[in-house]
Coordinates of C-alpha atoms and ligand atoms in Angstrom, one line a residue:
M1 CA 116.5 127.1 106.0
S2 CA 118.8 125.9 103.3
V3 CA 117.1 126.0 99.9
T4 CA 118.2 123.6 97.2
R5 CA 117.8 124.4 93.6
R6 CA 115.0 121.8 93.3
E7 CA 113.1 123.5 96.2
M8 CA 113.6 126.9 94.6
L9 CA 112.1 125.5 91.4
A10 CA 109.2 123.9 93.3
F11 CA 108.4 127.2 95.0
G12 CA 109.0 129.3 91.9
M13 CA 111.8 131.1 93.6
L14 CA 114.4 130.5 91.0
S15 CA 114.8 133.8 89.2
G16 CA 117.4 134.7 86.6
G17 CA 118.1 132.1 84.0
A18 CA 115.9 131.6 81.0
M19 CA 112.6 132.8 82.4
L20 CA 113.7 136.4 82.8
L21 CA 115.9 136.6 79.8
P22 CA 113.5 138.2 77.2
L23 CA 112.5 140.9 79.7
E24 CA 116.1 141.6 80.6
R25 CA 117.1 141.9 77.0
S26 CA 114.3 144.3 76.1
V27 CA 114.5 146.5 79.1
L28 CA 118.3 146.6 79.2
A29 CA 119.5 147.2 75.7
A30 CA 121.6 150.1 77.0
G31 CA 122.0 152.1 73.8
Q32 CA 118.6 153.9 73.9
N33 CA 118.6 154.6 77.6
R34 CA 122.2 155.6 78.2
I35 CA 122.9 159.0 79.6
A36 CA 124.5 161.4 77.1
E37 CA 128.3 161.6 77.4
S38 CA 127.9 165.4 77.7
A39 CA 125.9 164.8 81.0
L40 CA 128.8 162.8 82.5
P41 CA 131.4 164.7 84.6
A42 CA 134.7 165.5 82.8
P43 CA 137.5 163.3 84.0
F44 CA 139.6 164.6 87.0
R45 CA 137.0 167.0 88.4
V46 CA 135.4 165.0 91.2
P47 CA 137.4 164.8 94.5
F48 CA 138.9 161.5 95.5
S49 CA 137.8 159.9 98.7
V50 CA 138.5 156.7 100.5
P51 CA 135.8 154.4 102.0
R52 CA 135.3 154.8 105.8
V53 CA 136.9 152.3 108.1
A54 CA 134.6 149.6 109.6
T55 CA 134.1 150.1 113.3
K56 CA 133.7 147.1 115.6
V57 CA 130.7 146.6 117.8
K58 CA 132.8 145.0 120.6
S59 CA 135.8 142.8 121.3
V60 CA 136.0 139.7 123.5
G61 CA 139.4 138.3 124.0
T62 CA 141.1 138.0 120.5
T63 CA 137.7 138.3 118.7
D64 CA 136.4 141.5 117.2
Y65 CA 132.6 141.7 116.4
Y66 CA 131.3 143.7 113.5
S67 CA 127.8 144.2 112.1
L68 CA 127.0 145.3 108.5
T69 CA 123.6 145.8 106.9
M70 CA 123.1 145.4 103.2
R71 CA 120.6 148.0 102.1
E72 CA 119.6 150.3 99.3
Q73 CA 120.7 153.9 99.3
A74 CA 120.5 156.8 97.0
T75 CA 124.0 158.4 96.6
E76 CA 125.6 161.0 94.4
I77 CA 128.0 159.3 91.9
L78 CA 127.4 161.5 88.9
P79 CA 127.3 165.2 90.1
G80 CA 123.6 166.3 90.2
F81 CA 122.1 162.8 90.2
R82 CA 121.0 160.4 92.9
T83 CA 121.9 156.9 92.0
R84 CA 120.2 153.9 93.7
I85 CA 122.9 151.6 95.0
W86 CA 123.1 148.5 97.2
G87 CA 125.8 148.8 99.8
Y88 CA 127.2 147.2 102.9
D89 CA 125.9 149.8 105.4
G90 CA 124.4 151.6 102.4
T91 CA 127.8 152.7 101.1
F92 CA 129.6 151.9 97.8
P93 CA 132.3 150.7 98.3
G94 CA 131.5 149.3 101.8
P95 CA 133.6 150.1 104.8
T96 CA 137.2 149.0 104.8
F97 CA 138.3 146.5 107.4
D98 CA 141.7 146.9 108.9
V99 CA 142.7 143.8 110.9
Q100 CA 145.6 143.8 113.3
P101 CA 147.8 140.7 113.8
G102 CA 146.3 137.9 115.9
R103 CA 142.7 139.0 115.7
Q104 CA 139.7 136.9 114.8
L105 CA 136.5 138.3 113.4
V106 CA 132.8 137.8 113.6
V107 CA 131.0 139.8 110.9
R108 CA 127.2 139.8 111.1
Q109 CA 125.7 140.4 107.7
T110 CA 122.1 141.5 107.7
N111 CA 120.2 141.5 104.4
R112 CA 117.8 144.5 104.3
L113 CA 117.8 144.8 100.5
P114 CA 114.4 145.5 98.8
A115 CA 112.3 142.5 97.8
S116 CA 113.4 142.7 94.2
H117 CA 116.0 144.2 91.9
P118 CA 114.7 147.5 90.5
V119 CA 115.1 146.4 86.8
L120 CA 116.0 142.7 86.7
G121 CA 113.2 141.8 89.1
Y122 CA 115.0 138.9 90.9
T123 CA 114.9 138.5 94.7
P124 CA 118.3 139.8 96.0
F125 CA 119.4 136.9 98.2
T126 CA 123.0 137.3 99.1
S127 CA 126.1 135.4 100.1
V128 CA 129.2 137.2 101.4
H129 CA 132.6 136.0 100.3
L130 CA 135.8 137.2 101.9
H131 CA 138.1 136.9 98.9
G132 CA 141.6 136.0 99.9
S133 CA 140.8 134.3 103.2
P134 CA 141.0 130.6 103.8
S135 CA 137.6 130.6 105.5
L136 CA 135.8 127.5 106.7
P137 CA 133.3 126.3 104.0
Q138 CA 130.2 127.6 105.9
F139 CA 131.7 131.1 106.1
D140 CA 133.2 131.3 102.6
G141 CA 130.3 132.8 100.8
Y142 CA 129.4 129.6 99.1
A143 CA 127.1 130.7 96.2
S144 CA 124.2 128.5 97.2
D145 CA 124.4 129.4 101.0
V146 CA 122.1 132.3 100.6
T147 CA 120.6 134.9 102.9
Y148 CA 117.2 136.3 101.8
P149 CA 116.1 139.9 102.5
G150 CA 114.9 140.0 106.1
S151 CA 117.6 137.4 107.3
W152 CA 121.0 137.6 108.8
K153 CA 124.1 135.4 109.1
D154 CA 127.3 135.6 111.2
Y155 CA 130.5 135.0 109.3
R156 CA 133.4 133.8 111.5
Y157 CA 137.0 134.5 110.2
S158 CA 139.5 132.7 112.3
N159 CA 142.3 132.2 109.8
L160 CA 143.3 135.8 109.2
Y161 CA 147.1 135.6 109.0
G162 CA 149.8 137.5 107.2
S163 CA 149.6 141.0 105.7
R164 CA 147.5 141.1 102.5
T165 CA 144.8 142.9 100.6
L166 CA 141.5 141.0 100.6
W167 CA 138.1 142.1 99.6
Y168 CA 134.6 141.1 100.4
H169 CA 131.8 140.9 97.9
D170 CA 128.5 139.3 97.1
H171 CA 128.6 135.8 95.7
A172 CA 124.9 134.8 95.4
V173 CA 124.3 132.1 93.0
H174 CA 123.4 133.4 89.4
H175 CA 123.2 137.0 90.7
T176 CA 126.7 137.8 91.7
A177 CA 127.3 140.2 88.7
P178 CA 124.2 142.4 89.3
N179 CA 124.6 142.3 93.1
V180 CA 128.2 143.4 92.9
Y181 CA 127.4 145.9 90.2
M182 CA 124.8 147.5 92.5
G183 CA 127.6 148.1 95.0
L184 CA 128.1 145.1 97.2
V185 CA 131.9 145.2 97.5
G186 CA 134.4 146.4 100.1
M187 CA 138.1 146.3 100.9
F188 CA 139.6 144.3 103.7
R189 CA 143.3 144.5 104.9
T190 CA 145.1 142.3 107.3
H191 CA 148.4 143.4 108.8
D192 CA 151.3 141.6 110.4
S193 CA 154.5 142.4 112.2
L194 CA 156.8 141.8 109.1
E195 CA 154.8 144.4 107.1
Q196 CA 154.7 146.8 110.1
S197 CA 158.5 146.5 110.5
L198 CA 159.2 147.5 106.9
P199 CA 159.8 151.1 105.8
I200 CA 157.1 150.9 103.1
P201 CA 154.3 153.5 103.3
Q202 CA 151.6 152.8 105.9
G203 CA 148.7 154.4 107.7
S204 CA 147.3 157.4 105.7
Y205 CA 149.8 156.7 102.9
D206 CA 148.4 153.2 102.4
V207 CA 145.4 154.0 100.2
P208 CA 142.7 151.7 98.8
L209 CA 141.8 152.1 95.2
V210 CA 138.7 150.1 94.3
I211 CA 138.4 150.4 90.5
S212 CA 135.2 149.6 88.7
D213 CA 133.2 150.7 85.7
A214 CA 129.5 151.5 85.2
M215 CA 127.0 152.9 82.8
F216 CA 124.0 155.0 83.7
D217 CA 120.6 155.8 82.3
R218 CA 119.2 159.3 81.7
E219 CA 117.9 159.5 85.3
G220 CA 121.4 158.6 86.6
Q221 CA 120.4 155.0 87.6
L222 CA 122.8 152.1 86.9
L223 CA 122.2 150.3 83.6
Y224 CA 122.9 146.6 83.5
D225 CA 123.7 145.2 80.0
D226 CA 125.8 142.1 79.8
D227 CA 125.7 141.8 76.0
D228 CA 124.2 138.4 75.8
R229 CA 126.2 137.1 78.9
S230 CA 129.6 138.1 77.4
G231 CA 130.5 140.9 79.7
L232 CA 129.5 144.3 81.1
F233 CA 131.6 147.3 80.0
G234 CA 130.6 150.7 81.3
D235 CA 131.7 154.0 79.9
V236 CA 132.4 155.5 83.3
I237 CA 135.5 154.5 85.3
L238 CA 134.9 154.7 89.1
V239 CA 137.6 154.7 91.8
N240 CA 136.2 154.1 95.3
G241 CA 132.8 154.9 93.7
R242 CA 133.7 158.2 92.2
P243 CA 134.0 159.0 88.5
W244 CA 137.7 159.6 87.4
P245 CA 138.5 161.3 90.7
V246 CA 141.5 163.6 91.4
M247 CA 143.5 163.0 94.6
K248 CA 145.8 165.6 96.2
V249 CA 149.2 164.1 97.1
E250 CA 152.3 165.2 98.9
R251 CA 155.8 164.9 97.5
R252 CA 156.6 161.4 98.8
K253 CA 155.8 157.7 98.2
Y254 CA 152.3 156.3 98.5
R255 CA 151.3 152.7 98.6
F256 CA 148.0 151.9 96.7
R257 CA 146.0 148.8 97.3
I258 CA 144.5 148.4 93.8
L259 CA 141.5 146.1 93.4
N260 CA 139.8 145.5 90.1
A261 CA 136.2 145.2 91.2
S262 CA 134.8 145.6 87.7
I263 CA 132.2 143.0 86.6
S264 CA 134.1 142.2 83.3
R265 CA 136.6 145.0 82.4
S266 CA 140.3 144.4 82.7
Y267 CA 142.9 147.2 82.7
R268 CA 146.4 147.9 81.8
L269 CA 147.4 150.7 84.2
R270 CA 150.3 153.1 83.7
L271 CA 151.3 156.6 84.6
D272 CA 151.2 159.3 81.9
S273 CA 154.6 160.5 83.2
G274 CA 156.2 157.3 82.1
E275 CA 157.5 156.6 85.6
P276 CA 157.1 153.1 86.9
L277 CA 154.5 151.6 89.1
V278 CA 156.5 149.6 91.7
V279 CA 154.6 146.4 92.5
I280 CA 155.3 145.3 96.1
G281 CA 152.3 143.0 96.6
T282 CA 150.0 140.6 94.8
D283 CA 146.7 139.0 95.8
A284 CA 148.2 137.1 98.8
G285 CA 150.4 139.9 100.2
L286 CA 153.9 141.3 99.9
T287 CA 156.2 139.9 97.2
A288 CA 159.8 138.7 97.8
A289 CA 161.1 141.8 96.0
P290 CA 159.7 144.9 94.4
Q291 CA 159.0 144.8 90.6
P292 CA 158.9 148.1 88.8
V293 CA 156.7 147.9 85.7
T294 CA 155.8 150.6 83.2
S295 CA 152.4 149.1 82.8
L296 CA 150.4 146.8 85.0
P297 CA 147.8 144.4 83.5
H298 CA 145.1 144.0 86.0
S299 CA 142.2 141.6 85.6
N300 CA 139.0 141.1 87.6
G301 CA 139.4 140.2 91.3
E302 CA 143.1 140.7 91.3
R303 CA 144.8 142.9 93.9
Y304 CA 148.1 144.6 93.5
E305 CA 150.0 146.7 96.0
V306 CA 151.8 149.4 94.1
V307 CA 154.1 152.2 95.3
I308 CA 154.1 155.5 93.4
D309 CA 156.8 158.1 94.2
F310 CA 155.4 161.6 93.9
A311 CA 158.7 163.2 95.1
K312 CA 159.8 162.9 91.4
Y313 CA 157.4 165.7 90.5
A314 CA 157.3 169.4 91.3
I315 CA 154.5 170.9 93.3
G316 CA 151.7 171.9 90.9
R317 CA 152.2 168.9 88.6
R318 CA 149.3 166.6 87.7
V319 CA 150.0 162.9 87.1
T320 CA 147.3 160.7 85.6
L321 CA 146.7 157.0 86.0
R322 CA 145.7 155.7 82.5
N323 CA 144.3 152.5 81.1
S324 CA 145.7 151.2 77.9
S325 CA 143.0 148.7 77.6
P326 CA 143.9 145.0 77.1
R327 CA 142.2 142.9 74.4
N328 CA 138.7 141.6 74.9
N329 CA 137.4 144.9 76.4
V330 CA 134.9 147.4 75.0
D331 CA 136.2 150.9 75.1
Y332 CA 134.5 154.3 75.3
T333 CA 135.8 157.9 75.0
H334 CA 137.2 158.1 78.6
T335 CA 137.8 154.5 79.6
D336 CA 141.5 155.2 78.9
K337 CA 141.6 157.3 82.1
V338 CA 141.3 156.1 85.7
M339 CA 142.2 159.0 88.1
A340 CA 144.6 161.9 88.6
F341 CA 147.0 162.9 91.3
D342 CA 147.7 166.6 91.9
V343 CA 151.0 167.2 93.7
V344 CA 150.1 169.9 96.1
S345 CA 152.7 170.0 98.9
E346 CA 156.0 168.8 100.4
A347 CA 155.8 165.6 102.4
R348 CA 154.5 166.2 105.9
T349 CA 156.5 163.2 107.0
T350 CA 159.2 161.1 105.4
S351 CA 159.1 158.2 107.7
K352 CA 157.9 154.9 106.1
N353 CA 158.9 156.3 102.7
S354 CA 161.1 153.7 101.0
V355 CA 160.9 150.4 99.2
P356 CA 163.6 148.0 100.4
N357 CA 165.0 145.4 98.0
V358 CA 163.8 142.5 100.2
L359 CA 160.2 142.6 101.3
N360 CA 158.7 139.1 102.1
P361 CA 161.2 136.4 101.1
N362 CA 159.7 133.5 103.0
N363 CA 156.3 132.8 101.5
A364 CA 155.6 129.1 101.7
I365 CA 153.6 128.9 98.5
M366 CA 156.3 130.7 96.6
A367 CA 158.7 128.1 97.8
L368 CA 156.8 125.2 96.2
T369 CA 158.5 123.6 93.2
P370 CA 157.2 120.8 91.0
T371 CA 158.9 117.4 91.2
A372 CA 158.6 114.4 88.8
T373 CA 155.8 113.1 90.9
T374 CA 153.7 116.2 91.4
P375 CA 150.3 115.4 89.9
T376 CA 148.8 117.7 87.2
R377 CA 145.1 118.4 86.7
R378 CA 143.8 120.1 83.6
L379 CA 140.8 122.5 83.6
A380 CA 139.4 123.7 80.3
L381 CA 137.5 127.0 80.2
V382 CA 135.1 126.8 77.2
R383 CA 131.9 128.5 76.0
Q384 CA 129.3 125.9 75.0
G385 CA 125.9 126.7 73.7
G386 CA 125.5 130.0 75.5
Q387 CA 126.9 128.7 78.8
W388 CA 130.4 129.1 80.1
T389 CA 131.8 125.8 81.4
I390 CA 134.8 124.3 83.2
N391 CA 135.6 120.8 82.0
N392 CA 132.2 120.7 80.4
L393 CA 130.5 121.4 83.7
T394 CA 128.5 124.3 85.1
W395 CA 127.3 125.3 88.6
G396 CA 123.9 124.1 87.4
D397 CA 125.5 120.6 87.3
V398 CA 126.7 121.1 90.9
E399 CA 123.2 122.1 92.0
D400 CA 121.7 119.1 90.2
S401 CA 124.0 116.8 92.0
D402 CA 122.9 118.2 95.3
Y403 CA 126.3 119.9 95.6
T404 CA 128.2 116.6 95.5
R405 CA 129.8 116.9 92.1
V406 CA 133.4 118.1 92.1
L407 CA 136.0 118.9 89.5
A408 CA 138.9 117.7 91.7
N409 CA 139.4 116.0 95.1
P410 CA 143.0 116.7 96.3
A411 CA 144.0 115.3 99.7
L412 CA 144.5 117.7 102.6
N413 CA 147.9 119.2 102.2
A414 CA 148.5 117.7 98.8
V415 CA 150.7 119.7 96.4
E416 CA 149.3 119.7 92.9
I417 CA 149.9 121.5 89.5
W418 CA 146.8 122.8 87.9
E419 CA 146.9 123.6 84.2
I420 CA 144.3 126.0 83.1
H421 CA 143.4 126.0 79.4
N422 CA 141.7 128.8 77.4
D423 CA 142.0 127.3 74.0
S424 CA 139.8 129.8 72.2
G425 CA 140.0 133.3 70.9
G426 CA 137.7 136.1 71.9
W427 CA 137.8 135.8 75.7
H428 CA 140.1 136.0 78.6
H429 CA 139.2 134.3 81.8
P430 CA 140.5 135.5 85.2
L431 CA 140.3 132.2 87.1
H432 CA 139.9 132.4 90.8
I433 CA 140.4 129.4 93.2
H434 CA 138.9 129.7 96.7
L435 CA 140.7 128.7 99.9
I436 CA 144.3 128.5 98.6
D437 CA 147.0 130.8 97.3
F438 CA 149.1 129.6 94.3
K439 CA 152.3 130.3 92.5
I440 CA 152.2 130.8 88.8
L441 CA 154.7 128.5 87.2
D442 CA 154.5 129.4 83.5
R443 CA 152.4 130.2 80.4
E444 CA 152.1 128.6 77.0
F445 CA 150.7 130.4 74.0
N446 CA 148.9 128.8 71.1
R447 CA 149.8 125.3 72.2
N448 CA 153.3 125.8 70.8
G449 CA 155.0 123.8 73.5
V450 CA 157.1 126.7 74.7
R451 CA 156.4 127.7 78.3
V452 CA 157.4 131.2 79.4
A453 CA 157.9 132.6 82.9
P454 CA 155.1 134.5 84.6
R455 CA 155.1 138.2 84.0
P456 CA 157.1 140.4 86.4
H457 CA 153.9 141.6 88.3
E458 CA 152.8 138.0 88.8
R459 CA 155.8 136.8 90.7
G460 CA 154.1 136.7 94.1
A461 CA 151.4 134.4 95.7
K462 CA 148.1 134.9 94.0
D463 CA 144.5 133.6 94.0
V464 CA 143.4 134.9 90.6
V465 CA 145.3 134.3 87.4
N466 CA 144.3 135.8 84.1
V467 CA 144.2 133.2 81.4
G468 CA 144.2 135.1 78.1
E469 CA 143.1 134.0 74.6
N470 CA 144.8 130.8 73.5
E471 CA 146.8 130.6 76.8
R472 CA 147.5 127.7 79.0
V473 CA 148.7 128.6 82.5
R474 CA 150.3 126.2 85.0
L475 CA 150.2 126.9 88.7
I476 CA 151.2 125.1 91.8
T477 CA 149.5 125.0 95.1
Q478 CA 149.0 123.1 98.4
F479 CA 145.5 122.3 99.5
G480 CA 144.6 123.4 103.0
P481 CA 144.2 124.4 105.8
H482 CA 140.6 123.0 105.7
T483 CA 138.8 120.0 104.3
G484 CA 135.5 120.6 102.5
T485 CA 134.1 121.9 99.2
Y486 CA 135.2 125.2 97.8
M487 CA 134.4 127.1 94.6
L488 CA 136.5 128.0 91.6
H489 CA 135.3 130.2 88.9
C490 CA 135.9 132.9 86.3
H491 CA 136.0 136.3 87.9
N492 CA 134.4 137.9 85.0
L493 CA 131.2 137.8 87.1
V494 CA 128.9 137.5 84.0
H495 CA 130.8 134.3 83.1
E496 CA 130.6 133.2 86.7
D497 CA 126.8 133.6 86.8
H498 CA 126.2 131.8 83.5
D499 CA 127.8 129.4 84.7
M500 CA 131.6 129.1 84.7
M501 CA 131.8 128.0 88.3
G502 CA 132.6 124.6 89.8
Q503 CA 133.9 123.2 93.0
F504 CA 136.6 121.0 94.4
R505 CA 136.7 119.1 97.6
V506 CA 139.8 119.0 99.8
G507 CA 140.2 115.6 101.6
L508 CA 137.0 113.9 102.8
G509 CA 134.3 115.3 105.0
G510 CA 134.6 118.8 106.2
Y511 CA 131.7 121.2 107.2
D512 CA 128.8 121.4 104.8
P513 CA 128.8 124.9 103.3
I514 CA 125.0 125.2 103.2
T515 CA 123.6 123.4 106.3
T516 CA 126.2 124.1 108.9
A517 CA 125.5 127.8 109.6
P518 CA 122.5 128.8 107.6
A519 CA 121.0 132.3 107.6
R520 CA 118.2 133.0 110.0
P521 CA 115.2 135.4 109.9
L522 CA 115.4 138.7 111.7
P523 CA 115.3 139.7 114.5
A524 CA 118.9 138.8 115.3
P525 CA 119.9 138.3 118.9
E526 CA 122.5 140.6 120.5
F527 CA 126.1 139.5 120.1
Ligands
LIG1 CU1 136.1 137.2 94.5 CU2 134.6 133.5 94.4 O1 135.2 135.4 94.4
LIG2 CU1 137.7 134.0 96.8
LIG3 CU1 135.5 134.2 81.9

């Protein structure tokens, strides 16, 4: 059932790419079709909500079984309009997973999406990536390990350790941006005993914020315009799928799991009260110590755990979360606003209501330090002839090599420094490396030879690093726990699709990501 690029070409199945481009461009020039700003809801009117929690089908021993169906659904995003979305179980965002210590998961993903995208016309094959998990290659959402409509695949996650904020999203080759934009994204939290023993907010005071942006046509349908493959910038900011929502809060501390699920937009978050956002976690979980910041730069795919203390405000006060947009974004009237918090009552409970000075001091990746013999590899992120490349290569080159071509081949457990170069103006690239967590060592600007320390909010283990204009970032990591091939790519999903994605191989051998556990046609057997 695995389909190589050559086979897809032979059967005329390869959609996207040059063939569709003229049609996309003419249909999608958003200016004409865009809904009037006056038809959009005013910021801070729509009530906040959190995605429902995923429910398991059954448990056997230490394994929990889940089943999600990707399907189209009409849902109210803009008041008074029904917007067609694609969601895990028909919801956007999909259900939130909460995984207790010591559990393993099997998640059955069934693709019941329609035969083609409503505007772009491509066949919506899918691949589900659990971002933040060191999954085996065949369960990692490898871009070319695709599941067609009418097929299903079981994803097994057996390496869920530690407490962290992960997310799951579509990763299908060349269609990740439109698939995610249609709604194929959800949050996924793992918990551990260290986290549970800390006095930080938990349970209903531990709140997912999936931030994205979108634009709509006059009928309220999603408009897709990637501006000649540069980026997609909507005029509506969504939190958990709701436009600029307002959340009622008690006078106490809340912990927010903030995910930037936008296709291209990056944010700089801050409170209009001027009070700090206290960063307690990065992509890979709790940091060693809290870092209060007055503004939080947040690029695509990154997750931050942030505590906000609403006890500082009187009942009746409204505090808003703002976005002072970083460079390289396209702004509209209300893209400087994200959501609001209305302080409505005293705290119902003040247990788990503090932030200790020591959170998670023993992260193995954060303990890595370079030595004189640590090897360094360089990766250059460059736009070339309308394609986005890494060291002059694209995912197309990986496909043409029958998935053998790699950017790097570190040994299992090797410690290496990777130096990521973005030696051009005009673009920032949030680079994501699958499988591993890394520690950011330093940054150099304009090739001036001066390396500066990572920013306060980046001082925790991460799997995405924003590489800004004319920046070079050094990170250190250890490759494991699996051998095999894994992707790395820009998490501006428009760049990823066209075609700033490559792969590295850890060690030798390892499971083949495409042929080991391919999707199968429905019907699926019972678990
Ligand atoms: Cu969140 Cu390879 O992606
Ligand atoms: Cu990932
Ligand atoms: Cu990029």
